[in-house]
Coordinates of C-alpha atoms and ligand atoms in Angstrom, one line a residue:
X14 CA 45.3 6.0 10.6
X15 CA 43.3 3.9 8.1
X16 CA 45.2 2.5 5.2
X17 CA 44.4 4.4 1.9
X18 CA 42.1 1.8 0.4
X19 CA 39.9 1.7 3.6
X20 CA 39.5 5.5 3.3
X21 CA 38.2 4.9 -0.3
X22 CA 35.8 2.3 0.9
X23 CA 34.6 4.5 3.7
X24 CA 34.0 7.4 1.2
X25 CA 32.1 5.1 -1.1
X26 CA 30.0 3.8 1.8
X27 CA 29.3 7.4 2.8
X28 CA 28.3 8.4 -0.7
X29 CA 26.0 5.5 -1.0
X30 CA 24.4 6.3 2.4
X31 CA 24.0 9.9 1.3
X32 CA 22.3 8.8 -1.9
X33 CA 19.9 6.6 0.1
X34 CA 19.2 9.4 2.6
X35 CA 18.4 11.8 -0.3
X36 CA 15.8 9.4 -1.5
X37 CA 14.4 8.6 1.9
X38 CA 14.5 12.0 3.8
X39 CA 11.1 13.1 5.1
X40 CA 10.2 16.0 2.8
X41 CA 6.4 15.7 3.2
X42 CA 4.7 19.1 2.9
X43 CA 2.3 20.3 5.6
X44 CA -1.1 21.6 4.5
X45 CA -3.6 22.9 7.0
X46 CA -1.3 21.7 9.8
X47 CA -1.4 18.1 8.5
X48 CA 1.4 16.2 6.8
X49 CA 0.7 15.2 3.2
X50 CA 2.0 11.6 2.8
X51 CA 0.6 11.1 -0.8
X52 CA -0.1 13.7 -3.5
X53 CA -1.5 12.4 -6.8
X54 CA -1.9 15.0 -9.6
X55 CA -3.6 14.5 -13.0
X56 CA -2.4 10.9 -13.3
X57 CA -3.2 9.1 -16.6
X58 CA -2.7 5.4 -17.3
X59 CA -3.7 3.9 -20.6
X60 CA -3.4 0.4 -21.9
X61 CA -3.3 -0.6 -25.6
X62 CA -5.5 -3.5 -26.3
X63 CA -5.5 -4.6 -29.9
X64 CA -6.5 -1.4 -31.8
X65 CA -8.1 0.1 -28.8
X66 CA -6.7 2.4 -26.1
X67 CA -8.3 1.8 -22.7
X68 CA -7.9 4.7 -20.3
X69 CA -7.9 2.9 -17.0
X70 CA -7.0 6.0 -14.9
X71 CA -8.0 9.4 -16.4
X72 CA -6.5 12.5 -14.8
X73 CA -6.9 11.3 -11.2
X74 CA -5.9 13.7 -8.5
X75 CA -6.2 13.2 -4.7
X76 CA -4.2 13.8 -1.5
X77 CA -3.8 11.6 1.5
X78 CA -2.7 12.9 4.9
X79 CA -0.6 11.0 7.4
X80 CA -2.8 8.8 9.6
X81 CA -5.9 9.1 7.3
X82 CA -8.2 6.3 6.3
X83 CA -9.3 6.8 2.6
X84 CA -11.6 4.4 0.9
X85 CA -12.0 4.1 -2.9
X86 CA -15.2 2.6 -4.3
X87 CA -16.3 2.0 -7.8
X88 CA -17.7 -0.5 -10.3
X89 CA -15.6 -3.4 -11.6
X90 CA -13.2 -2.2 -14.3
X91 CA -13.4 1.5 -13.2
X92 CA -9.6 1.6 -12.6
X93 CA -9.3 1.2 -8.8
X94 CA -6.5 -1.5 -8.8
X95 CA -4.7 0.4 -11.6
X96 CA -4.7 3.6 -9.5
X97 CA -3.5 1.8 -6.4
X98 CA -0.6 0.1 -8.2
X99 CA 0.5 3.5 -9.6
X100 CA 0.3 5.1 -6.1
X101 CA 2.4 2.2 -4.7
X102 CA 5.1 2.6 -7.3
X103 CA 4.4 -0.8 -8.9
X104 CA 3.5 0.8 -12.2
X105 CA 4.3 4.1 -13.9
X106 CA 1.7 6.6 -15.3
X107 CA 1.9 8.0 -18.8
X108 CA 1.3 11.5 -17.4
X109 CA 0.8 13.3 -14.1
X110 CA 2.8 13.0 -10.9
X111 CA 2.8 10.9 -7.8
X112 CA 4.6 12.3 -4.7
X113 CA 5.2 10.2 -1.6
X114 CA 6.7 11.8 1.5
X115 CA 7.6 14.8 -0.7
X116 CA 9.5 12.5 -3.2
X117 CA 8.4 12.3 -6.9
X118 CA 8.3 8.6 -7.8
X119 CA 9.1 9.5 -11.4
X120 CA 12.5 10.8 -10.4
X121 CA 13.6 7.4 -9.0
X122 CA 15.1 4.6 -11.1
X123 CA 13.8 1.0 -10.6
X124 CA 16.4 0.3 -7.9
X125 CA 15.7 3.4 -5.9
X126 CA 11.9 2.9 -6.3
X127 CA 12.3 -0.7 -5.0
X128 CA 14.1 0.4 -1.8
X129 CA 11.7 3.4 -1.3
X130 CA 8.7 1.1 -1.7
X131 CA 10.2 -1.4 0.7
X132 CA 10.8 1.2 3.3
X133 CA 7.6 3.3 3.2
X134 CA 4.9 1.5 1.3
X135 CA 2.9 -1.6 2.0
X136 CA 0.6 -3.3 -0.5
X137 CA -2.1 -5.9 0.0
X138 CA -3.0 -7.1 -3.5
X139 CA -6.5 -8.0 -4.7
X140 CA -5.2 -11.5 -5.5
X141 CA -2.6 -12.2 -2.8
X142 CA 0.5 -12.6 -5.0
X143 CA 2.2 -14.9 -2.6
X144 CA 5.4 -16.7 -3.9
X145 CA 4.2 -20.3 -4.3
X146 CA 7.5 -22.0 -3.4
X147 CA 8.1 -20.0 -0.2
X148 CA 6.5 -20.8 3.1
X149 CA 4.2 -18.4 4.8
X150 CA 7.0 -17.2 7.1
X151 CA 9.4 -16.7 4.1
X152 CA 6.7 -14.8 2.2
X153 CA 6.1 -12.5 5.2
X154 CA 9.8 -11.7 5.4
X155 CA 10.3 -11.0 1.7
X156 CA 10.1 -7.2 2.1
X157 CA 12.7 -7.2 4.9
X158 CA 15.3 -8.2 2.3
X159 CA 14.9 -4.8 0.7
X160 CA 15.7 -2.6 3.7
X161 CA 18.2 -3.7 6.3
X162 CA 16.7 -2.9 9.7
X163 CA 17.8 -4.6 12.8
X164 CA 16.5 -8.1 13.3
X165 CA 15.4 -7.7 16.9
X166 CA 12.8 -5.1 16.1
X167 CA 11.6 -7.4 13.2
X168 CA 11.4 -10.3 15.6
X169 CA 9.1 -8.6 18.1
X170 CA 6.9 -7.0 15.3
X171 CA 6.7 -10.4 13.5
X172 CA 5.5 -12.1 16.7
X173 CA 2.8 -9.6 17.2
X174 CA 1.6 -9.8 13.6
X175 CA 1.6 -13.6 13.6
X176 CA -0.4 -13.6 16.8
X177 CA -2.9 -11.0 15.8
X178 CA -3.4 -12.7 12.4
X179 CA -3.7 -16.1 14.0
X180 CA -0.9 -17.6 11.8
X181 CA 1.3 -19.2 14.4
X182 CA 0.7 -22.8 13.4
X183 CA 0.7 -22.1 9.6
X184 CA 4.1 -20.4 9.3
X185 CA 5.9 -23.3 7.7
X186 CA 3.3 -24.2 5.2
X187 CA 3.3 -23.3 1.5
X188 CA 0.6 -21.0 0.2
X189 CA -1.0 -24.0 -1.6
X190 CA -1.5 -25.6 1.8
X191 CA -3.4 -22.6 3.2
X192 CA -7.0 -21.6 2.9
X193 CA -7.9 -18.4 1.0
X194 CA -8.4 -16.5 4.2
X195 CA -5.1 -17.7 5.6
X196 CA -3.3 -16.7 2.4
X197 CA -4.9 -13.3 2.7
X198 CA -3.6 -12.9 6.3
X199 CA -0.1 -13.9 5.2
X200 CA -0.3 -11.2 2.5
X201 CA -1.4 -8.7 5.2
X202 CA 1.5 -9.6 7.5
X203 CA 3.9 -9.2 4.5
X204 CA 2.5 -5.7 3.8
X205 CA 2.9 -4.7 7.5
X206 CA 6.3 -6.2 8.3
X207 CA 8.3 -3.1 7.4
X208 CA 5.9 -0.8 9.2
X209 CA 4.9 1.2 6.1
X210 CA 3.8 4.9 6.3
X211 CA 1.1 4.2 3.7
X212 CA -0.7 0.9 3.5
X213 CA -2.5 0.3 0.2
X214 CA -5.1 -2.4 0.4
X215 CA -7.0 -3.7 -2.7
X216 CA -10.2 -5.3 -1.4
X217 CA -8.5 -6.9 1.5
X218 CA -11.7 -8.3 2.9
X219 CA -13.1 -9.3 -0.5
X220 CA -12.6 -13.1 -0.1
X221 CA -13.4 -13.3 3.6
X222 CA -16.6 -14.1 5.4
X223 CA -18.2 -11.3 7.5
X224 CA -16.6 -12.3 10.8
X225 CA -13.1 -12.6 9.3
X226 CA -13.6 -9.4 7.3
X227 CA -14.4 -7.5 10.5
X228 CA -11.3 -9.0 12.2
X229 CA -9.0 -8.0 9.3
X230 CA -10.5 -4.5 9.1
X231 CA -10.1 -4.0 12.8
X232 CA -6.5 -5.2 12.5
X233 CA -5.8 -2.7 9.7
X234 CA -7.4 0.1 11.7
X235 CA -5.5 -0.8 14.9
X236 CA -2.3 -0.9 12.8
X237 CA -3.0 2.5 11.5
X238 CA -3.6 3.8 15.0
X239 CA -0.5 2.2 16.4
X240 CA 1.9 3.0 13.5
X241 CA 0.2 6.3 12.6
X242 CA 0.3 5.2 8.9
X243 CA -2.2 6.2 6.3
X244 CA -4.6 3.5 4.9
X245 CA -5.9 3.7 1.3
X246 CA -8.3 0.9 0.8
X247 CA -10.3 -0.2 -2.3
X248 CA -13.5 -1.8 -1.2
X249 CA -16.9 -2.8 -2.6
X250 CA -18.4 -2.9 0.9
X251 CA -20.1 0.3 1.8
X252 CA -20.3 -0.6 5.5
X253 CA -16.5 -0.5 5.4
X254 CA -16.3 2.6 3.3
X255 CA -18.6 4.4 5.7
X256 CA -15.9 4.0 8.4
X257 CA -13.3 5.9 6.3
X258 CA -12.4 9.5 6.9
X259 CA -13.0 10.2 3.2
X260 CA -14.5 8.1 0.4
X261 CA -13.5 8.6 -3.3
X262 CA -15.5 7.1 -6.1
X263 CA -13.9 5.9 -9.4
X264 CA -16.1 6.0 -12.5
X265 CA -14.6 5.1 -15.9
X266 CA -11.1 6.0 -14.7
X267 CA -12.2 9.3 -13.2
X268 CA -11.8 9.8 -9.5
X269 CA -14.0 12.2 -7.4
X270 CA -14.5 12.8 -3.7
X271 CA -17.8 11.1 -2.9
X272 CA -18.0 11.7 0.8
X273 CA -16.3 13.3 3.6
X274 CA -17.2 11.8 7.0
X275 CA -18.0 15.2 8.4
X276 CA -20.7 15.6 5.7
X277 CA -22.7 12.7 7.0
X278 CA -23.4 9.2 5.7
X279 CA -22.6 7.9 2.2
X280 CA -25.0 8.8 -0.6
X281 CA -27.5 5.9 -0.9
X282 CA -26.1 4.0 2.0
X283 CA -28.4 3.4 4.9
X284 CA -26.4 1.1 7.1
X285 CA -26.3 -2.7 7.2
X286 CA -24.2 -5.0 5.0
X287 CA -25.2 -4.0 1.5
X288 CA -22.3 -3.8 -0.9
X289 CA -21.5 -1.4 -3.7
X290 CA -23.0 -2.4 -7.1
Ligands
ATP316 N1 -2.6 -5.1 -18.0 C1 -3.7 -4.6 -18.6 N2 -3.8 -4.6 -20.0 C2 -4.9 -4.1 -20.6 N3 -5.9 -3.6 -19.9 C3 -5.9 -3.6 -18.6 C4 -4.8 -4.1 -17.9 N4 -5.0 -4.0 -16.5 C5 -6.3 -3.4 -16.4 N5 -6.8 -3.2 -17.7 C6 -8.1 -2.5 -18.0 O1 -8.1 -1.3 -17.2 C7 -9.4 -1.1 -16.7 C8 -9.3 -0.9 -15.2 O2 -8.9 -2.1 -14.6 P1 -8.7 -2.3 -13.0 O3 -8.2 -3.6 -12.7 O4 -8.0 -1.1 -12.5 O5 -10.2 -2.2 -12.5 P2 -10.9 -2.3 -11.0 O6 -11.7 -1.1 -10.8 O7 -9.8 -2.7 -10.1 O8 -11.8 -3.6 -11.2 P3 -12.3 -4.7 -10.1 O9 -13.2 -4.1 -9.2 O10 -12.9 -5.8 -11.0 O11 -11.0 -5.2 -9.5 C9 -10.3 -2.3 -17.1 O12 -11.0 -1.9 -18.3 C10 -9.2 -3.3 -17.4 O13 -9.7 -4.2 -18.4
MG317 MG1 -9.4 -4.4 -8.9

């Protein structure tokens, strides 16, 4: 028999686990035989700048299936990063709903959202957002603090990531001691360490030369294949967008489907390395 106070502690632990399970259970709906990992409906995000209201995202709606590669293109300032941050639960919309794995992000408080994000979502930021006083290795491991999985599985996964991103001899350096490309690769490892179900990538190849950009893209595509996660990538590079399953275009905060791979090549894109804009 447990003493009475241990029973209480056990009940509290169970209640906490139940609360976590409620927020993490897989409730993703299935449409046309495919699991919907992300459903965005009529999302609006406005900023107040002086006397002006900027509508960065204007009633955006789209759906992403598990395992899909979706690209988002659009001119600078059209709202791509804002939309990605909303989808990744890093910002809240004024209107509309964002549902991940069947869970409405708006129903979660900051604490729940933080854990949910850490468990299921990965984000590669347009500017890397590495923590300057932490080493590359410590930066990569930051998301693991949010969800306590066993260290052995992290260890193997970490080794693979470090090897494929060619970071082995840079792990104990600070971000300021790394090149732009190396910082980007650390940011990618950080986004992948928790094996996310959706990986959001905001121009992940924007600061890389062609050879490095191709390596990073291949890594993201391989990761998607291996983990079965969805990849939602903002890019200006049409040769990358052309490889996505579907391409959306953002114009003045409005999002529309631009191309479905089954329909043929992208409008106006004839191959080669030309970039959007
Ligand atoms: N924190 C903010 N405060 C005020 N306005 C903002 C803020 N963040 C973004 N905006 C505005 O919202 C609009 C969309 O910005 P966003 O960064 O989403 O564009 P983007 O498509 O990602 O551009 P880029 O291709 O240059 O990265 C822009 O007009 C921008 O000035
Ligand atoms: Mg941006």
